[in-house]
Amino acid sequence: MSPDDHKHPEGAEQLLRAAALRVTGPRVATLQAVRGNAHADTESVIRAVREQLPSVSHQAVYDSLAALTEAGIVRRIQPSGRVALYESRVGDNHHHLVCRSCGLVVDVACVHGTAPCMAPNDDAGFSIDEAEVIFWGLCAECRPSAA
């Protein structure tokens, strides 16, 4: 299945079934909304879902986001001091760049490849399987205005 397959209802339905999730209109529409809007906040997802399902409730979208995240189909990130964002790029050990000024979020590949890409100097007995890295700075658009 190609990445673009997830934009179509059939691809979304296959992903839900593969994750042992019941296929519902709100779940399919929520997954499509996240696929179509990288790093979307909840309100953006709700607006996109309502373009397909005008009467869908906020709670149905929240529940769908929770189920998709729990199943690993969608990833939830929450940069410090920001609202939660959702993306459909999962399982590839990538990180994020966040602009301190405008809030732009950009995916960046991990230079080390496999997870976890780094390890603490003391693992405190944990079996570590993931590291989440957020790089902060100013994007190209905001950098000139900050000078």
Short mmCIF file of C-alpha atoms in Angstrom, two decimals:
data_model
loop_
_atom_site.label_atom_id
_atom_site.label_comp_id
_atom_site.label_asym_id
_atom_site.label_seq_id
_atom_site.Cartn_x
_atom_site.Cartn_y
_atom_site.Cartn_z
CA MET A 1 0.00 0.00 0.00
CA SER A 2 1.43 3.38 -0.99
CA PRO A 3 1.32 6.39 1.36
CA ASP A 4 -1.29 8.04 -0.90
CA ASP A 5 -3.65 5.10 -0.39
CA HIS A 6 -4.40 6.39 3.10
CA LYS A 7 -6.00 9.52 1.60
CA HIS A 8 -8.77 7.43 0.09
CA PRO A 9 -11.58 5.87 2.11
CA GLU A 10 -10.55 2.37 1.04
CA GLY A 11 -7.00 2.90 2.34
CA ALA A 12 -8.29 4.38 5.58
CA GLU A 13 -10.69 1.48 6.03
CA GLN A 14 -7.87 -1.03 5.45
CA LEU A 15 -5.70 0.69 8.05
CA LEU A 16 -8.51 0.67 10.60
CA ARG A 17 -9.25 -3.00 10.01
CA ALA A 18 -5.54 -3.90 10.17
CA ALA A 19 -5.38 -2.18 13.56
CA ALA A 20 -8.48 -4.12 14.73
CA LEU A 21 -10.51 -0.90 14.90
CA ARG A 22 -14.15 -0.72 13.89
CA VAL A 23 -14.60 1.22 10.64
CA THR A 24 -16.84 4.22 11.30
CA GLY A 25 -17.52 7.37 9.33
CA PRO A 26 -15.91 9.63 11.94
CA ARG A 27 -12.77 7.47 12.13
CA VAL A 28 -12.35 7.34 8.36
CA ALA A 29 -12.96 11.09 8.02
CA THR A 30 -10.62 11.87 10.94
CA LEU A 31 -7.83 9.77 9.46
CA GLN A 32 -8.32 11.45 6.08
CA ALA A 33 -8.26 14.88 7.76
CA VAL A 34 -4.97 14.11 9.52
CA ARG A 35 -3.49 12.67 6.31
CA GLY A 36 -4.45 15.83 4.44
CA ASN A 37 -3.23 18.29 7.07
CA ALA A 38 0.20 17.44 8.49
CA HIS A 39 0.67 18.67 12.06
CA ALA A 40 -2.99 19.63 12.37
CA ASP A 41 -4.41 20.74 15.69
CA THR A 42 -7.71 19.33 16.92
CA GLU A 43 -9.79 22.27 15.71
CA SER A 44 -8.33 21.96 12.20
CA VAL A 45 -9.12 18.25 12.19
CA ILE A 46 -12.69 18.93 13.33
CA ARG A 47 -13.18 21.52 10.55
CA ALA A 48 -11.84 19.10 7.93
CA VAL A 49 -13.99 16.22 9.21
CA ARG A 50 -17.08 18.44 9.14
CA GLU A 51 -16.49 19.10 5.45
CA GLN A 52 -17.29 15.40 4.95
CA LEU A 53 -19.62 14.84 7.91
CA PRO A 54 -21.30 18.17 8.77
CA SER A 55 -23.13 16.87 11.84
CA VAL A 56 -20.21 15.05 13.48
CA SER A 57 -19.70 15.98 17.14
CA HIS A 58 -16.50 17.30 18.66
CA GLN A 59 -16.50 14.24 20.93
CA ALA A 60 -16.64 11.82 17.98
CA VAL A 61 -13.54 13.46 16.49
CA TYR A 62 -11.74 13.50 19.87
CA ASP A 63 -12.60 9.82 20.35
CA SER A 64 -11.43 9.02 16.81
CA LEU A 65 -8.13 10.84 17.35
CA ALA A 66 -7.62 8.95 20.61
CA ALA A 67 -8.35 5.57 19.00
CA LEU A 68 -6.14 6.29 15.97
CA THR A 69 -3.31 7.44 18.23
CA GLU A 70 -3.63 4.45 20.55
CA ALA A 71 -3.57 2.12 17.51
CA GLY A 72 -0.40 3.80 16.19
CA ILE A 73 -2.05 4.97 12.98
CA VAL A 74 -1.70 8.62 13.98
CA ARG A 75 1.00 10.28 16.06
CA ARG A 76 0.26 13.00 18.60
CA ILE A 77 2.97 15.53 19.32
CA GLN A 78 2.78 18.45 21.71
CA PRO A 79 5.66 20.90 21.58
CA SER A 80 6.12 22.64 24.93
CA GLY A 81 3.63 25.46 25.40
CA ARG A 82 1.67 24.53 22.26
CA VAL A 83 -1.54 22.65 21.53
CA ALA A 84 -1.42 18.99 20.56
CA LEU A 85 -0.80 18.29 16.88
CA TYR A 86 -1.56 15.16 14.89
CA GLU A 87 0.26 13.58 11.99
CA SER A 88 -0.06 10.39 10.02
CA ARG A 89 3.68 9.92 9.54
CA VAL A 90 4.37 7.15 12.03
CA GLY A 91 6.97 4.47 12.58
CA ASP A 92 9.89 6.12 10.79
CA ASN A 93 11.75 7.67 13.75
CA HIS A 94 11.54 11.26 12.54
CA HIS A 95 11.73 14.42 14.63
CA HIS A 96 10.41 17.98 14.37
CA LEU A 97 11.60 21.53 13.87
CA VAL A 98 9.37 24.17 15.49
CA CYS A 99 9.54 27.90 14.80
CA ARG A 100 9.43 29.89 18.04
CA SER A 101 7.78 32.81 16.25
CA CYS A 102 5.08 31.51 13.89
CA GLY A 103 4.74 27.94 15.20
CA LEU A 104 5.56 26.25 11.88
CA VAL A 105 6.30 22.54 12.42
CA VAL A 106 8.49 20.67 9.95
CA ASP A 107 9.45 16.99 9.89
CA VAL A 108 13.15 16.19 9.96
CA ALA A 109 14.65 12.74 9.53
CA CYS A 110 16.70 11.29 12.35
CA VAL A 111 20.35 11.14 11.33
CA HIS A 112 20.85 7.94 13.33
CA GLY A 113 18.10 5.99 11.61
CA THR A 114 16.81 3.44 14.09
CA ALA A 115 14.99 4.15 17.33
CA PRO A 116 15.96 5.20 19.84
CA CYS A 117 18.27 7.66 18.17
CA MET A 118 19.93 8.61 21.43
CA ALA A 119 20.30 7.20 24.90
CA PRO A 120 20.49 8.83 28.31
CA ASN A 121 23.67 8.44 30.33
CA ASP A 122 21.62 6.47 32.90
CA ASP A 123 18.61 4.45 31.72
CA ALA A 124 17.39 3.90 35.33
CA GLY A 125 16.51 0.33 34.43
CA PHE A 126 14.21 1.29 31.57
CA SER A 127 14.10 -0.59 28.29
CA ILE A 128 14.14 2.45 26.00
CA ASP A 129 12.53 2.10 22.58
CA GLU A 130 11.97 5.70 21.48
CA ALA A 131 13.36 9.21 21.86
CA GLU A 132 11.30 12.26 20.94
CA VAL A 133 13.32 15.23 19.75
CA ILE A 134 12.03 18.72 18.99
CA PHE A 135 14.41 21.29 17.58
CA TRP A 136 13.43 24.91 18.28
CA GLY A 137 14.45 27.99 16.34
CA LEU A 138 13.24 30.50 13.78
CA CYS A 139 12.07 29.45 10.32
CA ALA A 140 13.37 31.14 7.19
CA GLU A 141 10.30 33.43 7.04
CA CYS A 142 10.61 34.63 10.67
CA ARG A 143 14.39 34.90 10.87
CA PRO A 144 14.68 38.22 8.95
CA SER A 145 11.98 39.89 11.09
CA ALA A 146 13.78 38.86 14.28
CA ALA A 147 17.05 40.50 13.25
#
